[in-house]
Structure formats: structure tokens, C-alpha cells
Amino acid sequence: MSKEKEFEINKNKDFSKWYLKVLRKAEIIDDRFPAKGMYVYSWYGLDLIKKCISILELLLKVHKHKEERYPTLIPYSVFMKEKKFFEGFQGEAYLVTKTLKKELDEPLILRPTSETAMYYMWSMWIRSYAQLPLKIFQTVNIFRCESKMTRPLLRLREVIFFNEAHTAHATKEEAEEQIKEAIEIYRKFFDDLLIPYLIIKTPKWDTFAGALYNYDFLTVLPDGKTLELGSVINLGQNFGKAFDIKFQDKDGKKKYVWQTCYGIAERVVGALISIHGDNKGLRLPFEIAPIQIVIIPILKKDEEKEILNYCENIKNKLSKFRVLLDESERTPGEKFNIWELKGVPIRIEIGLREVKNNEITISRRDIKERIKLKINELERVEEIGKEITKNLKKEAKKWFEGRIKYAENLEELKKNIKEGFVKIPFCSIDENGKKCAEKLKEICEIVGTLYPEENKPINKKCLVCGKEAKVYVYACRSY
Ligand SMILES: [Zn+2]
């Protein structure tokens, strides 16, 4: 096999292998760290993740969230204050009980999420309705002892970029409005990342520990398994009561706050890589790519200086973008492969011909297209970048739509579930429905109902029990 073909793996045929290889080769993640579910984030991956997360951080700030930092270790007595939450994290939260030498006075929990750390403090801060709403976020690492198979970016024991937002409100209605705002923030975020998704209201039996209800953003990966991208959770007054977060309302009465929280993590970047990548490696949206344009000199002996000067000149003219001039010793072919693998959206080739004709040759990463531009047409580069983003979005949308199927009987469900989501008529999403969901456990998971709500099924029977179907639910096999 020639060196130039080294990377090619059929993404759709062997997604798992493709994914691990692209992460390592493109310097996103090194998965050889000797602790399960914990990985090293390489320079290129780190840059990409930070670019993505900063889009969300900016959106949160625009929507009046303030950024703070809370400690990583939470006293056991604080962590256990909300009973259902505490039970929900039994299997996943790490407990620190000692140093290498001696037992600690009080055991500490390595945060799996920060509700308890934040709300403990909020109970000291919040006194009056005038301080509400309180909207705080942080991007931090969290720890969860995943029992399932771990996978870089997608399923981790140490999540490095957990962006969690938490809010407190005076009324139930204001908390519900906040849920809607959070959904809009996430919509915008995933649209910017060109990640297609469904918003699903989870059934009662699958709600976040300690919450009233939650919405999940879900997408599909190339192997047909679905991935939770983020969730938006209405906590009601459960934590307010457990942590005694009370305020004096306009009417002079003391009341408990109403709360919401929502979070995403670097797995959204795992989704971005998986959905847009191809057999040559990553393909990145122009706006997000750590390097947007790479200039590759095609050097000819005796003319090297002239060509390199011309390259520098082009680089300077494009300085409002993230441009890299690859002057390394590698051959042009090797450079093409490396930057294709890393998903750089625009490649500019400059050889003697380009210098003589006062032009550049552009190659798009998303499609096979070469474009010649005169030096006075360089403003076209931005347009081309935007076209690449638009094209990736269109491709992803089309692909995603093909991953949402429908089934009215078990046979259809079994057949279609390999593709991604399957919409099915279902009896209910309360306790009765739970029994039906459990009967499907071997085949799939029932994730919930679509948001905004769909029309109810008419004259349809529950795919499992045969009783009248009151809702459509979405079934899938998840990560
Ligand atoms: Zn049923």
C-alpha cells in the first residue's frame, strides 16, 4: 500500500475502526493512556474542542449567564442532600476517602456534575426575589465511573469539557420559560456545529435523578447508534427544598426557588467528527476549523525563494483567517494527505505557474473541486469557505433524515432499528408504557416523544401491547 493511501478506511463499513484511527492520526486524541475512559487531548483536538465550546459559552453569556468556578471535590454530606439525585449517582460517582497515608475526616465526592456544590453556596447567597433569576455556568472536568465500554470523546470516565449551566427562578413559570430559552440556545449551538438532532422529551421512568422532566438532544452516528448530545432539565423545587434555597418574594413571603440545569460535553465534537468525516479523515466547517486555510508551496529547484515569497504574500493577504503555510520538508503529496486528514476546509497550492500568472489554485476539502483565483479575487475565499459549511450542513441533514424510520410492528422495528431512530405508535409514556418499553429492551431503547409535540396517532395500536396508541415515541439503540 502506498503511503498516500495510508489513511483510507471505509467510514460507513467499519465506523468504530475509522473513528479511533482518525482521532489518533489527526492528533485529536491519544487513546493509549493507561486508565480506562481517560484520554490525552492532543493539540489539534484541543483547539477544535475549545473552538466549539467557546461558541456555546458566548451564547450563554449573550443570554445573561455568568461564568463561575466551583470546586472539583464535594463533601459527602453535601452530595447526599437530595435523595433521588444521590441514589441516581450511586454506581458512577467516585468517592475519595483517604490520602496515601490516612483516612480523611470527611469523604469527598469527585464531582460527576455540580448541582450540589453550586446549590449549597446559593442557599447562602439568595435572599430576595430581586436577586432572581440567577443564571450561572462553568466548563470543567467531571468524573463518572462508566461501566459501559468507554470511547474517546463519546463515553468517558473523565469528561474534560463539561459545560453545565444552572439557574434559579422565583416562579414555576419562569423556570419553564428558562427551559425554552435553553432549548433555543442549544438549537443555535448545534446548528452552528452543523450537527443534526432530534429534541426528545424523556419518559418519566428515564428522567434525570432529582428532576421533574428533561429534554434530550439526540443525534445518530454512522453505525446507526444514537448519541445524547445534551440535556435540558427542569429540576422543579426538589433541590431548592433539599438545600433550603429560599427567597423573600414581593408579597413578603419566604419561598423556595424553582431551578433548571442543562449541559453538554466534548462528545458533541465526537459527533461532529463522525457525522462530517469521510474516508480520508475529518471534514470541518470553515468557521470552526482550527486551521481554515493551508498553503502548500510546490517548490521547483532554483525558484524556491520566489515561490515562498509569493506564498508569504498570499498568507498576509488572508490574515483575517487562520492560515498555515506548510514549509515543512514533506513532499506536497504527504502534505495534502495530512491536511486532508485534519479536515482543513481550504487548501491553496502555489507553484511556479501560479506565481507567473498571479493566481492561486484552491482545493475544497468537502468536494473534489479545484478553483483558480487571480490575486485580486482573494475575497472569494471567504465565500468558498461559507459554501463548504453550507454543503456540509446540507449533506448531514439529508443523511440524518434518512436515519429516521417508522414502524408499526415488531418486524419493521427490528429491521429499521439498525438505521437509527424509529418512530413507533405507543400506548403511553407513564408507568404502563414503562412495561412495554421493558419488553423491547433486547431490541431497542424508548427515548421518548418529540419536541415540539407531534400530532397524536389516530387509529393506531401500541406496537407492543396492542392497546390504543396515545403517543408516538422514538426507539433507538444508543451509545
Ligand atoms: Zn403498550
CSV table of C-alpha atoms and ligand atoms in Angstrom, one decimal:
chain,number,residue,atom,x,y,z
A,1,MET,CA,0.0,0.0,0.0
A,2,SER,CA,1.4,3.4,-0.9
A,3,LYS,CA,2.0,5.9,1.8
A,4,GLU,CA,-0.5,8.3,0.3
A,5,LYS,CA,-3.3,5.8,0.7
A,6,GLU,CA,-2.4,5.1,4.3
A,7,PHE,CA,-5.4,6.5,6.0
A,8,GLU,CA,-8.3,5.4,3.9
A,9,ILE,CA,-10.8,3.3,5.9
A,10,ASN,CA,-14.4,2.9,4.8
A,11,LYS,CA,-16.2,5.0,7.4
A,12,ASN,CA,-19.6,3.5,6.9
A,13,LYS,CA,-18.4,0.0,6.7
A,14,ASP,CA,-16.2,0.0,9.8
A,15,PHE,CA,-17.1,3.1,11.7
A,16,SER,CA,-15.5,2.0,15.0
A,17,LYS,CA,-12.1,1.4,13.4
A,18,TRP,CA,-12.4,4.6,11.3
A,19,TYR,CA,-13.2,6.6,14.4
A,20,LEU,CA,-10.3,5.5,16.6
A,21,LYS,CA,-7.9,5.8,13.7
A,22,VAL,CA,-9.0,9.2,12.7
A,23,LEU,CA,-8.8,10.5,16.2
A,24,ARG,CA,-5.2,9.3,16.7
A,25,LYS,CA,-3.9,10.2,13.2
A,26,ALA,CA,-5.4,13.6,13.1
A,27,GLU,CA,-4.0,14.4,16.5
A,28,ILE,CA,-7.4,14.8,18.2
A,29,ILE,CA,-6.9,12.2,21.0
A,30,ASP,CA,-4.3,9.7,22.1
A,31,ASP,CA,-6.2,6.8,23.5
A,32,ARG,CA,-3.3,4.9,25.0
A,33,PHE,CA,-3.4,6.4,28.5
A,34,PRO,CA,-3.4,3.5,30.9
A,35,ALA,CA,-6.6,4.4,32.8
A,36,LYS,CA,-9.9,3.3,31.4
A,37,GLY,CA,-12.1,6.0,29.8
A,38,MET,CA,-9.4,8.7,30.3
A,39,TYR,CA,-7.6,10.1,27.3
A,40,VAL,CA,-4.9,12.6,26.3
A,41,TYR,CA,-6.2,15.5,24.2
A,42,SER,CA,-3.7,16.4,21.5
A,43,TRP,CA,-3.1,19.9,20.3
A,44,TYR,CA,-5.3,19.8,17.3
A,45,GLY,CA,-8.2,18.2,19.0
A,46,LEU,CA,-7.9,20.5,22.0
A,47,ASP,CA,-8.0,23.5,19.7
A,48,LEU,CA,-11.1,22.1,17.9
A,49,ILE,CA,-12.9,21.3,21.1
A,50,LYS,CA,-12.2,24.7,22.6
A,51,LYS,CA,-13.5,26.5,19.4
A,52,CYS,CA,-16.7,24.5,19.7
A,53,ILE,CA,-17.3,25.0,23.4
A,54,SER,CA,-16.5,28.8,23.1
A,55,ILE,CA,-19.4,29.1,20.7
A,56,LEU,CA,-21.7,27.8,23.5
A,57,GLU,CA,-20.0,29.9,26.2
A,58,LEU,CA,-20.6,33.0,24.1
A,59,LEU,CA,-24.3,32.1,23.5
A,60,LEU,CA,-24.8,31.6,27.3
A,61,LYS,CA,-23.2,35.0,28.0
A,62,VAL,CA,-25.4,36.7,25.4
A,63,HIS,CA,-28.3,35.1,27.3
A,64,LYS,CA,-27.1,36.7,30.6
A,65,HIS,CA,-25.5,33.6,32.1
A,66,LYS,CA,-22.5,34.4,34.3
A,67,GLU,CA,-19.4,32.2,34.4
A,68,GLU,CA,-18.1,30.9,37.8
A,69,ARG,CA,-16.0,28.0,39.1
A,70,TYR,CA,-16.8,25.6,41.8
A,71,PRO,CA,-14.5,23.0,43.5
A,72,THR,CA,-13.9,19.5,42.0
A,73,LEU,CA,-14.4,17.7,45.3
A,74,ILE,CA,-17.7,17.9,47.1
A,75,PRO,CA,-18.2,16.9,50.8
A,76,TYR,CA,-20.1,13.6,51.0
A,77,SER,CA,-22.7,15.2,53.4
A,78,VAL,CA,-23.4,17.9,50.7
A,79,PHE,CA,-23.6,15.5,47.8
A,80,MET,CA,-26.2,13.3,49.6
A,81,LYS,CA,-28.7,16.1,50.4
A,82,GLU,CA,-31.1,15.4,47.5
A,83,LYS,CA,-32.1,11.8,47.9
A,84,LYS,CA,-33.1,10.8,44.4
A,85,PHE,CA,-30.0,12.5,42.9
A,86,PHE,CA,-27.8,10.8,45.4
A,87,GLU,CA,-29.3,7.4,44.5
A,88,GLY,CA,-29.0,8.2,40.8
A,89,PHE,CA,-25.3,8.5,41.1
A,90,GLN,CA,-24.6,5.5,43.3
A,91,GLY,CA,-22.9,3.5,40.6
A,92,GLU,CA,-21.0,6.3,38.9
A,93,ALA,CA,-19.6,8.8,41.5
A,94,TYR,CA,-16.1,8.3,42.7
A,95,LEU,CA,-15.6,8.6,46.4
A,96,VAL,CA,-12.3,9.9,47.9
A,97,THR,CA,-11.8,8.5,51.4
A,98,LYS,CA,-8.1,8.8,52.1
A,99,THR,CA,-4.7,10.1,51.2
A,100,LEU,CA,-1.9,7.6,50.6
A,101,LYS,CA,-1.3,7.7,54.4
A,102,LYS,CA,-4.5,8.3,56.3
A,103,GLU,CA,-8.3,8.4,56.2
A,104,LEU,CA,-10.0,11.8,55.6
A,105,ASP,CA,-12.2,13.3,58.2
A,106,GLU,CA,-15.0,13.5,55.8
A,107,PRO,CA,-15.1,11.6,52.5
A,108,LEU,CA,-15.3,13.7,49.3
A,109,ILE,CA,-17.1,13.1,46.0
A,110,LEU,CA,-15.2,13.7,42.8
A,111,ARG,CA,-17.9,15.8,41.0
A,112,PRO,CA,-20.0,13.9,38.4
A,113,THR,CA,-21.9,17.2,37.9
A,114,SER,CA,-22.1,20.3,40.2
A,115,GLU,CA,-25.7,20.8,41.3
A,116,THR,CA,-24.8,20.1,45.0
A,117,ALA,CA,-21.6,22.2,45.0
A,118,MET,CA,-23.4,25.2,43.5
A,119,TYR,CA,-26.7,25.0,45.4
A,120,TYR,CA,-25.0,24.7,48.7
A,121,MET,CA,-23.5,28.1,48.0
A,122,TRP,CA,-26.6,29.5,46.5
A,123,SER,CA,-28.6,28.9,49.7
A,124,MET,CA,-26.2,31.4,51.4
A,125,TRP,CA,-26.4,33.9,48.5
A,126,ILE,CA,-30.1,34.1,47.6
A,127,ARG,CA,-32.2,36.2,49.9
A,128,SER,CA,-34.6,38.2,47.8
A,129,TYR,CA,-36.7,38.0,44.6
A,130,ALA,CA,-34.6,40.9,43.4
A,131,GLN,CA,-31.6,38.5,43.0
A,132,LEU,CA,-33.5,36.2,40.7
A,133,PRO,CA,-33.2,34.8,38.1
A,134,LEU,CA,-29.7,33.6,38.9
A,135,LYS,CA,-28.0,32.0,35.8
A,136,ILE,CA,-24.5,30.5,36.2
A,137,PHE,CA,-22.4,28.3,34.0
A,138,GLN,CA,-19.0,26.6,34.2
A,139,THR,CA,-16.9,24.5,31.8
A,140,VAL,CA,-15.0,22.0,33.9
A,141,ASN,CA,-13.9,18.3,34.1
A,142,ILE,CA,-16.2,15.8,35.8
A,143,PHE,CA,-15.8,12.1,36.7
A,144,ARG,CA,-18.2,9.3,36.2
A,145,CYS,CA,-17.2,5.6,36.5
A,146,GLU,CA,-18.8,4.4,33.3
A,147,SER,CA,-19.5,0.7,33.3
A,148,LYS,CA,-20.2,0.5,29.6
A,149,MET,CA,-17.5,0.4,27.0
A,150,THR,CA,-15.7,3.7,27.0
A,151,ARG,CA,-14.8,5.5,23.8
A,152,PRO,CA,-12.8,8.7,23.2
A,153,LEU,CA,-14.9,11.9,23.4
A,154,LEU,CA,-18.2,9.8,23.4
A,155,ARG,CA,-18.1,7.9,26.6
A,156,LEU,CA,-15.6,8.9,29.2
A,157,ARG,CA,-14.7,8.4,32.8
A,158,GLU,CA,-13.1,11.8,32.9
A,159,VAL,CA,-15.1,14.4,30.9
A,160,ILE,CA,-12.7,17.3,30.3
A,161,PHE,CA,-15.1,19.8,28.9
A,162,PHE,CA,-18.4,19.6,30.8
A,163,ASN,CA,-20.3,22.8,30.2
A,164,GLU,CA,-23.1,22.9,32.8
A,165,ALA,CA,-25.5,25.8,33.3
A,166,HIS,CA,-27.7,26.2,36.4
A,167,THR,CA,-30.5,28.6,37.1
A,168,ALA,CA,-32.8,29.6,39.9
A,169,HIS,CA,-36.1,31.4,39.5
A,170,ALA,CA,-38.9,32.9,41.6
A,171,THR,CA,-41.8,31.0,39.9
A,172,LYS,CA,-42.5,27.8,38.2
A,173,GLU,CA,-43.5,29.7,35.0
A,174,GLU,CA,-40.2,31.5,34.9
A,175,ALA,CA,-38.3,28.2,35.2
A,176,GLU,CA,-40.4,26.8,32.3
A,177,GLU,CA,-39.5,29.9,30.2
A,178,GLN,CA,-35.9,29.2,31.0
A,179,ILE,CA,-36.2,25.6,29.7
A,180,LYS,CA,-37.4,27.1,26.4
A,181,GLU,CA,-34.5,29.6,26.3
A,182,ALA,CA,-32.0,26.8,27.0
A,183,ILE,CA,-33.5,24.7,24.1
A,184,GLU,CA,-33.1,27.7,21.8
A,185,ILE,CA,-29.5,28.2,22.9
A,186,TYR,CA,-28.7,24.5,22.2
A,187,ARG,CA,-30.5,24.6,18.9
A,188,LYS,CA,-28.4,27.5,17.8
A,189,PHE,CA,-25.2,25.8,19.1
A,190,PHE,CA,-25.9,22.5,17.3
A,191,ASP,CA,-26.9,24.4,14.1
A,192,ASP,CA,-23.5,26.2,14.3
A,193,LEU,CA,-21.8,22.9,14.6
A,194,LEU,CA,-23.9,21.5,11.7
A,195,ILE,CA,-25.0,18.6,13.8
A,196,PRO,CA,-28.5,17.4,13.0
A,197,TYR,CA,-30.6,16.4,16.0
A,198,LEU,CA,-34.0,15.4,17.4
A,199,ILE,CA,-35.2,17.0,20.7
A,200,ILE,CA,-36.9,14.3,22.8
A,201,LYS,CA,-38.8,14.7,26.0
A,202,THR,CA,-37.7,11.7,28.0
A,203,PRO,CA,-40.4,9.4,29.6
A,204,LYS,CA,-41.0,9.7,33.4
A,205,TRP,CA,-39.1,6.5,34.1
A,206,ASP,CA,-35.9,7.8,32.4
A,207,THR,CA,-35.9,11.3,33.9
A,208,PHE,CA,-32.6,12.8,35.3
A,209,ALA,CA,-32.3,11.9,39.0
A,210,GLY,CA,-34.0,14.6,41.2
A,211,ALA,CA,-35.7,16.3,38.2
A,212,LEU,CA,-39.3,16.9,37.1
A,213,TYR,CA,-38.7,16.3,33.4
A,214,ASN,CA,-36.0,16.7,30.8
A,215,TYR,CA,-35.4,17.2,27.2
A,216,ASP,CA,-32.5,15.5,25.4
A,217,PHE,CA,-30.9,16.5,22.1
A,218,LEU,CA,-30.1,13.3,20.2
A,219,THR,CA,-28.2,12.5,17.0
A,220,VAL,CA,-27.2,9.4,15.1
A,221,LEU,CA,-23.6,8.2,14.4
A,222,PRO,CA,-22.7,6.4,11.2
A,223,ASP,CA,-23.1,3.0,12.8
A,224,GLY,CA,-26.8,3.7,13.4
A,225,LYS,CA,-26.4,4.1,17.2
A,226,THR,CA,-27.8,7.3,18.7
A,227,LEU,CA,-25.9,9.7,20.9
A,228,GLU,CA,-27.2,12.0,23.5
A,229,LEU,CA,-25.7,15.4,22.8
A,230,GLY,CA,-27.0,17.4,25.7
A,231,SER,CA,-29.9,17.7,28.1
A,232,VAL,CA,-32.1,20.4,29.4
A,233,ILE,CA,-33.6,19.6,32.8
A,234,ASN,CA,-36.4,21.1,34.9
A,235,LEU,CA,-35.5,20.4,38.5
A,236,GLY,CA,-38.6,21.9,40.0
A,237,GLN,CA,-38.2,22.7,43.7
A,238,ASN,CA,-36.5,19.4,44.7
A,239,PHE,CA,-33.0,20.9,45.1
A,240,GLY,CA,-34.4,24.2,46.4
A,241,LYS,CA,-36.0,22.2,49.3
A,242,ALA,CA,-33.1,19.9,49.9
A,243,PHE,CA,-30.6,22.8,50.0
A,244,ASP,CA,-33.0,25.2,51.6
A,245,ILE,CA,-32.7,27.9,48.9
A,246,LYS,CA,-35.3,30.4,49.9
A,247,PHE,CA,-36.0,34.0,49.0
A,248,GLN,CA,-38.4,36.7,50.2
A,249,ASP,CA,-40.9,37.3,47.4
A,250,LYS,CA,-42.7,40.6,46.6
A,251,ASP,CA,-45.6,39.6,48.9
A,252,GLY,CA,-43.1,39.3,51.8
A,253,LYS,CA,-43.4,35.5,52.0
A,254,LYS,CA,-40.5,33.1,52.0
A,255,LYS,CA,-40.5,30.7,49.1
A,256,TYR,CA,-38.3,28.0,47.6
A,257,VAL,CA,-36.7,28.7,44.3
A,258,TRP,CA,-37.5,26.8,41.0
A,259,GLN,CA,-34.5,25.5,39.2
A,260,THR,CA,-33.3,24.3,35.8
A,261,CYS,CA,-29.9,23.0,34.5
A,262,TYR,CA,-28.5,22.0,31.2
A,263,GLY,CA,-25.3,20.5,30.0
A,264,ILE,CA,-23.2,19.4,27.1
A,265,ALA,CA,-19.7,18.0,26.8
A,266,GLU,CA,-16.9,17.2,24.2
A,267,ARG,CA,-18.9,14.3,22.9
A,268,VAL,CA,-20.6,16.9,20.6
A,269,VAL,CA,-17.2,17.2,18.9
A,270,GLY,CA,-17.1,13.4,18.6
A,271,ALA,CA,-20.5,13.7,16.8
A,272,LEU,CA,-19.2,16.5,14.6
A,273,ILE,CA,-16.2,14.4,13.6
A,274,SER,CA,-18.2,11.3,13.0
A,275,ILE,CA,-21.0,12.9,11.0
A,276,HIS,CA,-19.0,15.1,8.7
A,277,GLY,CA,-15.8,12.9,8.2
A,278,ASP,CA,-15.2,10.8,5.2
A,279,ASN,CA,-12.8,8.0,4.2
A,280,LYS,CA,-9.9,10.5,4.1
A,281,GLY,CA,-10.4,11.8,7.6
A,282,LEU,CA,-12.1,14.9,9.1
A,283,ARG,CA,-14.1,17.5,7.2
A,284,LEU,CA,-14.7,20.6,9.3
A,285,PRO,CA,-17.0,23.6,9.0
A,286,PHE,CA,-15.0,26.6,7.8
A,287,GLU,CA,-15.9,28.7,10.8
A,288,ILE,CA,-14.8,26.1,13.4
A,289,ALA,CA,-11.7,24.6,11.8
A,290,PRO,CA,-8.6,25.3,13.9
A,291,ILE,CA,-6.8,25.9,10.6
A,292,GLN,CA,-9.1,27.2,7.9
A,293,ILE,CA,-6.6,27.5,5.1
A,294,VAL,CA,-3.4,25.7,4.4
A,295,ILE,CA,-1.0,27.0,1.8
A,296,ILE,CA,1.2,24.4,0.2
A,297,PRO,CA,4.2,25.6,-1.9
A,298,ILE,CA,5.0,23.3,-4.8
A,299,LEU,CA,8.7,24.1,-5.0
A,300,LYS,CA,10.9,23.9,-8.0
A,301,LYS,CA,14.6,24.0,-7.7
A,302,ASP,CA,16.2,27.4,-8.3
A,303,GLU,CA,12.8,29.2,-7.9
A,304,GLU,CA,12.2,28.3,-4.3
A,305,LYS,CA,12.7,31.7,-2.9
A,306,GLU,CA,10.3,33.4,-5.4
A,307,ILE,CA,7.6,30.8,-4.7
A,308,LEU,CA,7.9,31.1,-0.9
A,309,ASN,CA,7.8,34.9,-1.0
A,310,TYR,CA,4.7,34.7,-3.1
A,311,CYS,CA,3.2,32.3,-0.5
A,312,GLU,CA,4.0,34.6,2.3
A,313,ASN,CA,2.4,37.4,0.4
A,314,ILE,CA,-0.8,35.4,-0.1
A,315,LYS,CA,-0.8,34.4,3.6
A,316,ASN,CA,-0.6,38.1,4.6
A,317,LYS,CA,-3.4,39.0,2.3
A,318,LEU,CA,-5.6,36.3,4.0
A,319,SER,CA,-4.5,37.2,7.6
A,320,LYS,CA,-8.1,37.6,8.8
A,321,PHE,CA,-8.4,33.8,8.6
A,322,ARG,CA,-6.5,31.1,10.4
A,323,VAL,CA,-3.9,30.3,7.8
A,324,LEU,CA,-0.9,27.9,7.9
A,325,LEU,CA,1.9,28.0,5.4
A,326,ASP,CA,3.3,24.5,5.4
A,327,GLU,CA,7.0,24.9,4.8
A,328,SER,CA,8.0,21.5,6.2
A,329,GLU,CA,10.3,19.1,4.5
A,330,ARG,CA,7.5,16.7,3.5
A,331,THR,CA,6.5,16.2,-0.1
A,332,PRO,CA,3.5,18.1,-1.4
A,333,GLY,CA,1.6,14.7,-1.6
A,334,GLU,CA,2.3,14.0,2.0
A,335,LYS,CA,1.2,17.5,3.0
A,336,PHE,CA,-2.1,17.0,1.0
A,337,ASN,CA,-2.8,13.9,3.0
A,338,ILE,CA,-2.0,15.3,6.4
A,339,TRP,CA,-4.2,18.4,6.0
A,340,GLU,CA,-7.0,16.4,4.4
A,341,LEU,CA,-6.9,14.1,7.3
A,342,LYS,CA,-7.2,17.1,9.7
A,343,GLY,CA,-10.1,18.4,7.7
A,344,VAL,CA,-8.7,21.8,6.8
A,345,PRO,CA,-11.5,23.2,4.6
A,346,ILE,CA,-9.4,25.1,2.0
A,347,ARG,CA,-6.1,24.1,0.5
A,348,ILE,CA,-4.1,26.6,-1.6
A,349,GLU,CA,-1.4,25.2,-3.9
A,350,ILE,CA,1.2,27.6,-5.2
A,351,GLY,CA,3.8,26.6,-7.7
A,352,LEU,CA,5.8,28.4,-10.4
A,353,ARG,CA,2.8,28.6,-12.7
A,354,GLU,CA,0.7,30.3,-10.0
A,355,VAL,CA,3.5,32.8,-9.4
A,356,LYS,CA,3.9,33.6,-13.1
A,357,ASN,CA,0.1,34.0,-13.6
A,358,ASN,CA,-0.5,36.0,-10.4
A,359,GLU,CA,-3.0,33.4,-9.2
A,360,ILE,CA,-3.7,30.6,-6.7
A,361,THR,CA,-5.2,27.1,-7.0
A,362,ILE,CA,-7.7,26.2,-4.4
A,363,SER,CA,-8.9,22.7,-3.5
A,364,ARG,CA,-12.0,22.3,-1.4
A,365,ARG,CA,-11.9,19.5,1.3
A,366,ASP,CA,-15.6,18.7,1.1
A,367,ILE,CA,-15.9,18.0,-2.6
A,368,LYS,CA,-13.4,17.4,-5.4
A,369,GLU,CA,-13.2,20.8,-6.9
A,370,ARG,CA,-10.3,22.9,-7.9
A,371,ILE,CA,-10.7,26.6,-8.4
A,372,LYS,CA,-8.2,29.1,-9.9
A,373,LEU,CA,-8.3,32.6,-8.4
A,374,LYS,CA,-6.5,35.7,-9.5
A,375,ILE,CA,-4.6,37.5,-6.8
A,376,ASN,CA,-7.2,40.4,-7.0
A,377,GLU,CA,-10.0,37.9,-6.4
A,378,LEU,CA,-8.9,36.7,-2.9
A,379,GLU,CA,-12.1,38.0,-1.3
A,380,ARG,CA,-13.8,35.0,-3.0
A,381,VAL,CA,-12.0,32.7,-0.4
A,382,GLU,CA,-14.5,33.6,2.3
A,383,GLU,CA,-17.4,32.8,0.0
A,384,ILE,CA,-15.8,29.4,-0.8
A,385,GLY,CA,-15.5,28.8,3.0
A,386,LYS,CA,-19.1,29.5,3.5
A,387,GLU,CA,-20.1,27.3,0.6
A,388,ILE,CA,-18.2,24.4,2.2
A,389,THR,CA,-20.1,24.9,5.5
A,390,LYS,CA,-23.4,25.1,3.6
A,391,ASN,CA,-22.6,22.0,1.7
A,392,LEU,CA,-21.6,20.0,4.8
A,393,LYS,CA,-24.8,21.1,6.5
A,394,LYS,CA,-26.9,20.0,3.6
A,395,GLU,CA,-25.2,16.6,3.3
A,396,ALA,CA,-25.6,16.0,7.1
A,397,LYS,CA,-29.2,17.0,7.0
A,398,LYS,CA,-30.0,14.7,4.1
A,399,TRP,CA,-28.1,11.8,5.7
A,400,PHE,CA,-29.9,12.4,9.1
A,401,GLU,CA,-33.3,12.4,7.6
A,402,GLY,CA,-32.6,9.0,6.1
A,403,ARG,CA,-31.9,7.8,9.6
A,404,ILE,CA,-35.4,8.4,10.9
A,405,LYS,CA,-37.7,5.5,10.1
A,406,TYR,CA,-41.2,4.4,11.0
A,407,ALA,CA,-42.5,1.1,12.2
A,408,GLU,CA,-46.0,-0.3,13.1
A,409,ASN,CA,-45.0,-3.8,14.0
A,410,LEU,CA,-42.1,-5.7,15.7
A,411,GLU,CA,-40.7,-6.9,12.4
A,412,GLU,CA,-40.4,-3.5,10.9
A,413,LEU,CA,-38.9,-2.2,14.1
A,414,LYS,CA,-36.3,-4.9,14.2
A,415,LYS,CA,-35.4,-4.2,10.6
A,416,ASN,CA,-35.3,-0.4,10.8
A,417,ILE,CA,-33.6,0.0,14.2
A,418,LYS,CA,-30.2,-0.7,12.6
A,419,GLU,CA,-30.5,2.6,10.7
A,420,GLY,CA,-31.0,5.0,13.7
A,421,PHE,CA,-34.3,6.3,15.1
A,422,VAL,CA,-37.6,4.5,14.6
A,423,LYS,CA,-40.8,6.3,15.3
A,424,ILE,CA,-43.5,3.9,16.6
A,425,PRO,CA,-47.1,4.2,17.9
A,426,PHE,CA,-47.0,3.6,21.7
A,427,CYS,CA,-49.6,3.2,24.4
A,428,SER,CA,-48.3,5.8,26.9
A,429,ILE,CA,-45.2,7.4,28.5
A,430,ASP,CA,-46.3,6.8,32.1
A,431,GLU,CA,-45.9,3.6,34.2
A,432,ASN,CA,-47.9,1.5,31.8
A,433,GLY,CA,-45.7,2.4,28.9
A,434,LYS,CA,-42.7,1.5,31.0
A,435,LYS,CA,-43.8,-2.1,30.9
A,436,CYS,CA,-44.0,-2.0,27.1
A,437,ALA,CA,-40.6,-0.3,26.9
A,438,GLU,CA,-39.1,-3.1,29.1
A,439,LYS,CA,-40.4,-5.7,26.7
A,440,LEU,CA,-38.5,-4.1,23.9
A,441,LYS,CA,-35.3,-3.9,25.9
A,442,GLU,CA,-33.5,-6.6,23.9
A,443,ILE,CA,-34.1,-4.8,20.7
A,444,CYS,CA,-34.0,-1.1,21.5
A,445,GLU,CA,-34.5,1.7,24.0
A,446,ILE,CA,-37.5,4.0,24.0
A,447,VAL,CA,-36.1,7.5,24.4
A,448,GLY,CA,-39.3,9.5,24.5
A,449,THR,CA,-41.6,11.8,22.5
A,450,LEU,CA,-40.6,14.6,20.0
A,451,TYR,CA,-40.4,18.2,21.0
A,452,PRO,CA,-42.3,20.3,19.8
A,453,GLU,CA,-45.1,17.8,20.3
A,454,GLU,CA,-46.2,15.8,17.3
A,455,ASN,CA,-49.8,15.1,16.3
A,456,LYS,CA,-51.2,12.2,18.2
A,457,PRO,CA,-51.6,8.8,16.4
A,458,ILE,CA,-55.1,8.2,15.2
A,459,ASN,CA,-56.5,4.6,15.0
A,460,LYS,CA,-53.1,3.2,15.8
A,461,LYS,CA,-52.2,0.5,18.2
A,462,CYS,CA,-49.3,0.3,20.6
A,463,LEU,CA,-46.6,-1.7,18.8
A,464,VAL,CA,-46.1,-3.8,22.0
A,465,CYS,CA,-49.3,-4.3,23.9
A,466,GLY,CA,-51.8,-3.6,21.1
A,467,LYS,CA,-53.8,-1.1,23.2
A,468,GLU,CA,-54.8,2.2,21.7
A,469,ALA,CA,-51.7,4.3,21.0
A,470,LYS,CA,-51.8,7.7,22.7
A,471,VAL,CA,-48.3,8.9,21.5
A,472,TYR,CA,-45.6,8.4,19.0
A,473,VAL,CA,-42.3,7.6,20.7
A,474,TYR,CA,-38.8,7.2,19.3
A,475,ALA,CA,-36.9,4.0,19.6
A,476,CYS,CA,-33.1,3.6,19.0
A,477,ARG,CA,-30.0,1.8,20.1
A,478,SER,CA,-27.9,4.2,22.0
A,479,TYR,CA,-24.2,4.7,22.9
B,1,ZN,ZN,-48.1,-0.6,25.1
